[in-house]
């Protein structure tokens, strides 16, 4: 393990902060831009769209408040990993600020079957992992979704996540396994419990280095404590899952040992039209609020 990787590992393992999710990809980018105050009629084509989202992310990661004091990691979209800010590759810039870089590696979701949405096949995963390692990325993130408490579906989700995690870990990267339970599901609590059992079984059988888990906040506070305490888990992080930031922070604070990895709840008040002072003030307030809930 390189010195930088050892330092990143320690930061993620014991850092008092949260992980920013800056990984909206093609399908979710128009929605992210709309939230930022840029309507679809203001750009044409993917290149203009991605240039605008890159400008937004660059503004975030170069803001004075976006540093390792409270933000211990950031999850990037592939184009963001390949981009620059302040004349530096973004993973390099992040780590200079004390923020550990991660990369979203999944290719999106399959149609629902057995109450879940598996990840699409990812033939390019190994090549992408090699590029990420070369750019100084520490870990990866991949998302699938549980919509119903279907035992076969939940088992399939966890099996696929851990199979892909093994491919990723072979490159020396730390995988963030993200089987999101849909917080709008009528079977959310039962799905949480099925997922917990499958994750514990998979972790017990896992022979590699510790992994990370990114999970929806459970209906029952503290339900995921066995995962927080599991020796094969480096860190458990939570997605906001559609909760607005105040509610997401309240729910997060009920689950000791779990830290935030919020996307929309981090960025929801930021607008393209803000002055730098307004932008930095708004982002700083959001970071403070999410940090407080993460270390509560």
XYZ file of C-alpha atoms in Angstrom:
296
model
C 0.000 0.000 0.000
C 1.348 3.429 -0.920
C 1.814 6.120 1.719
C -1.049 8.139 0.178
C -3.353 5.096 0.244
C -2.469 4.368 3.877
C -3.255 7.989 4.775
C -6.533 7.832 2.837
C -7.452 4.576 4.573
C -6.898 6.146 7.984
C -8.912 9.238 7.000
C -11.902 7.131 5.914
C -11.621 4.748 8.863
C -11.453 7.338 11.627
C -12.105 10.772 10.080
C -14.779 12.862 11.794
C -16.840 14.000 8.856
C -18.893 12.808 5.903
C -18.573 11.846 2.232
C -19.978 14.179 -0.418
C -21.715 12.462 -3.342
C -20.936 14.459 -6.496
C -21.636 11.591 -8.875
C -24.840 12.410 -10.757
C -24.392 10.831 -14.197
C -26.082 11.165 -17.592
C -29.651 10.328 -16.607
C -29.744 12.429 -13.434
C -27.683 15.390 -14.683
C -30.627 17.471 -16.090
C -32.397 17.131 -12.734
C -29.237 18.177 -10.875
C -28.787 21.189 -13.158
C -32.447 22.183 -12.758
C -31.987 22.111 -8.982
C -28.947 24.339 -9.482
C -31.074 26.851 -11.376
C -30.231 25.884 -14.982
C -33.210 24.723 -17.065
C -32.909 22.264 -19.955
C -33.668 25.045 -22.456
C -30.443 26.815 -21.463
C -28.141 24.210 -23.052
C -28.207 21.845 -26.004
C -26.623 18.409 -26.207
C -24.660 16.291 -23.777
C -21.375 18.194 -24.091
C -22.903 21.507 -23.016
C -24.813 19.726 -20.258
C -21.699 18.004 -18.906
C -19.679 21.233 -19.167
C -22.261 22.960 -16.959
C -22.328 20.189 -14.360
C -18.516 20.130 -14.345
C -18.490 23.881 -13.692
C -20.884 23.323 -10.783
C -18.735 20.565 -9.305
C -15.562 22.581 -9.805
C -17.176 25.468 -7.924
C -18.023 23.089 -5.073
C -14.637 21.357 -4.740
C -12.691 24.631 -4.920
C -14.897 26.388 -2.329
C -12.919 27.298 0.821
C -15.244 25.234 3.048
C -14.863 22.056 0.949
C -11.876 20.488 2.670
C -10.913 17.542 4.833
C -11.865 19.225 8.093
C -15.491 18.142 7.665
C -15.665 16.465 4.231
C -13.533 13.314 4.438
C -14.362 11.947 0.982
C -16.070 12.750 -2.315
C -17.657 10.382 -4.852
C -17.048 11.460 -8.443
C -18.681 10.737 -11.783
C -16.235 9.374 -14.390
C -16.137 12.648 -16.342
C -15.426 14.542 -13.112
C -12.518 12.209 -12.313
C -11.126 12.930 -15.788
C -11.624 16.694 -15.445
C -9.624 19.474 -13.837
C -10.248 22.349 -11.455
C -7.764 25.131 -10.702
C -5.509 23.532 -13.323
C -5.217 20.219 -11.447
C -6.821 16.800 -11.946
C -9.806 16.741 -9.608
C -8.700 13.625 -7.617
C -5.324 15.356 -7.014
C -6.984 18.618 -5.990
C -9.305 16.789 -3.589
C -6.538 14.894 -1.825
C -4.420 18.056 -1.515
C -7.418 19.415 0.431
C -7.616 16.279 2.594
C -10.668 14.856 0.777
C -10.415 11.189 -0.287
C -11.564 10.600 -3.903
C -13.982 7.807 -4.850
C -15.447 6.957 -8.276
C -18.973 5.878 -9.253
C -18.419 2.798 -11.437
C -21.868 1.317 -12.138
C -23.588 1.733 -15.505
C -27.083 2.281 -14.156
C -29.989 0.010 -13.305
C -31.800 -2.875 -14.950
C -35.601 -2.955 -15.070
C -37.221 -4.168 -11.849
C -37.450 -7.936 -11.299
C -38.245 -9.722 -8.014
C -38.845 -6.315 -6.419
C -35.293 -5.050 -7.072
C -33.236 -3.314 -9.733
C -29.873 -4.958 -10.321
C -26.952 -3.105 -11.874
C -26.504 -3.331 -15.626
C -23.608 -5.541 -16.825
C -20.276 -3.727 -16.632
C -17.745 -5.187 -19.054
C -15.541 -2.084 -18.740
C -15.202 -2.277 -14.956
C -11.603 -3.556 -14.855
C -10.348 -0.950 -17.326
C -12.158 1.790 -15.401
C -10.617 0.594 -12.130
C -7.140 0.704 -13.684
C -7.732 4.301 -14.819
C -9.011 5.236 -11.368
C -5.925 3.782 -9.655
C -3.667 5.715 -12.051
C -5.480 8.946 -11.136
C -5.069 8.457 -7.390
C -8.631 7.343 -6.606
C -9.042 5.395 -3.349
C -12.331 3.566 -3.824
C -15.471 3.074 -5.871
C -19.240 3.206 -5.483
C -21.950 1.181 -7.215
C -25.700 1.414 -6.673
C -28.612 -0.974 -7.005
C -32.133 -0.545 -5.603
C -34.469 -2.606 -3.409
C -38.117 -1.642 -3.971
C -39.879 -4.552 -2.235
C -39.121 -7.016 0.566
C -38.609 -9.920 -1.842
C -36.124 -12.473 -0.391
C -34.948 -13.703 -3.811
C -34.497 -10.167 -5.087
C -32.570 -8.965 -2.031
C -30.334 -12.041 -2.172
C -29.610 -11.353 -5.858
C -28.798 -7.685 -5.164
C -26.276 -8.542 -2.446
C -24.720 -11.376 -4.472
C -24.176 -9.073 -7.452
C -22.759 -6.268 -5.301
C -20.209 -8.543 -3.632
C -19.234 -10.198 -6.937
C -18.470 -6.760 -8.403
C -16.738 -5.744 -5.163
C -14.332 -8.659 -5.596
C -13.418 -7.419 -9.088
C -12.849 -3.908 -7.732
C -10.846 -5.004 -4.678
C -8.506 -6.955 -6.974
C -7.274 -3.552 -8.218
C -6.491 -2.377 -4.675
C -9.542 -0.101 -4.555
C -12.009 -0.048 -1.649
C -15.557 -0.728 -2.905
C -18.568 1.109 -1.506
C -21.428 -1.388 -1.796
C -24.741 0.472 -2.196
C -27.951 -1.597 -2.177
C -30.375 1.303 -1.663
C -33.738 0.545 -0.086
C -36.354 2.829 -1.633
C -37.554 5.006 1.274
C -40.961 5.320 -0.422
C -41.480 1.538 -0.386
C -44.521 0.294 1.520
C -42.304 -2.649 2.572
C -39.341 -0.542 3.651
C -38.893 -1.934 7.181
C -39.141 -5.558 6.028
C -36.713 -4.796 3.182
C -34.247 -3.260 5.686
C -34.322 -6.463 7.729
C -33.906 -8.783 4.747
C -31.011 -6.655 3.516
C -29.334 -6.662 6.928
C -29.415 -10.478 7.093
C -28.029 -10.871 3.552
C -25.287 -8.300 4.126
C -24.139 -9.921 7.371
C -23.980 -13.318 5.642
C -22.013 -11.895 2.708
C -19.609 -10.040 4.991
C -19.043 -13.152 7.089
C -18.031 -14.978 3.890
C -15.903 -12.105 2.519
C -12.177 -12.897 2.581
C -10.773 -9.633 1.225
C -9.884 -6.336 2.862
C -12.737 -4.453 4.555
C -15.373 -2.854 2.317
C -17.693 0.100 2.811
C -21.486 0.112 2.779
C -23.769 2.914 1.596
C -27.325 2.333 2.807
C -30.671 4.074 3.113
C -31.324 5.180 6.678
C -33.320 2.352 8.306
C -36.922 2.691 9.446
C -35.871 1.463 12.886
C -33.040 3.588 14.282
C -29.941 1.559 15.102
C -31.007 -1.463 13.013
C -27.730 -1.476 11.078
C -25.466 -1.428 14.152
C -24.258 -5.021 13.400
C -22.912 -3.666 10.096
C -21.242 -0.673 11.763
C -19.534 -3.086 14.172
C -18.642 -5.776 11.601
C -14.856 -6.351 11.277
C -15.127 -6.508 7.470
C -16.723 -3.047 7.250
C -14.438 -0.029 7.024
C -17.310 2.470 7.313
C -21.080 2.620 6.898
C -22.358 5.731 5.132
C -25.943 6.794 4.488
C -27.616 8.242 1.425
C -30.295 10.890 1.846
C -32.600 8.882 -0.417
C -35.003 11.716 -1.156
C -35.193 13.196 2.355
C -34.586 16.946 2.403
C -31.474 17.891 4.370
C -33.120 18.756 7.733
C -35.017 15.450 7.829
C -32.038 13.465 6.528
C -29.833 14.929 9.272
C -32.403 14.126 11.987
C -32.660 10.505 10.766
C -28.878 10.180 10.451
C -28.246 11.410 13.995
C -30.456 8.545 15.310
C -27.934 5.997 13.939
C -24.601 6.232 15.806
C -21.532 5.200 13.836
C -23.116 5.907 10.431
C -21.942 9.017 8.570
C -23.577 10.859 5.683
C -22.874 10.435 2.001
C -25.429 12.916 0.762
C -25.915 14.279 -2.746
C -29.152 16.221 -3.166
C -29.350 17.008 0.570
C -25.873 18.585 0.344
C -26.498 20.583 -2.832
C -30.201 21.473 -2.553
C -29.728 25.164 -1.662
C -26.958 25.950 -4.180
C -27.850 28.061 -7.234
C -25.921 28.965 -10.374
C -26.936 32.621 -9.971
C -25.364 33.031 -6.498
C -22.357 35.255 -5.966
C -19.273 33.419 -4.719
C -19.896 34.752 -1.217
C -23.502 33.516 -1.260
C -22.503 30.171 -2.767
C -19.698 29.569 -0.266
C -21.926 30.616 2.626
C -24.741 28.292 1.573
C -22.400 25.346 0.934
C -20.601 25.969 4.224
C -23.891 25.942 6.123
C -24.914 22.648 4.521
C -21.516 21.108 5.284
C -21.755 22.222 8.922
C -25.253 20.758 9.299
C -24.402 17.395 7.721
C -21.110 17.173 9.623
C -22.901 17.764 12.933
C -25.375 14.960 12.202
C -22.558 12.623 11.092
C -20.538 13.034 14.280
C -23.558 13.236 16.629
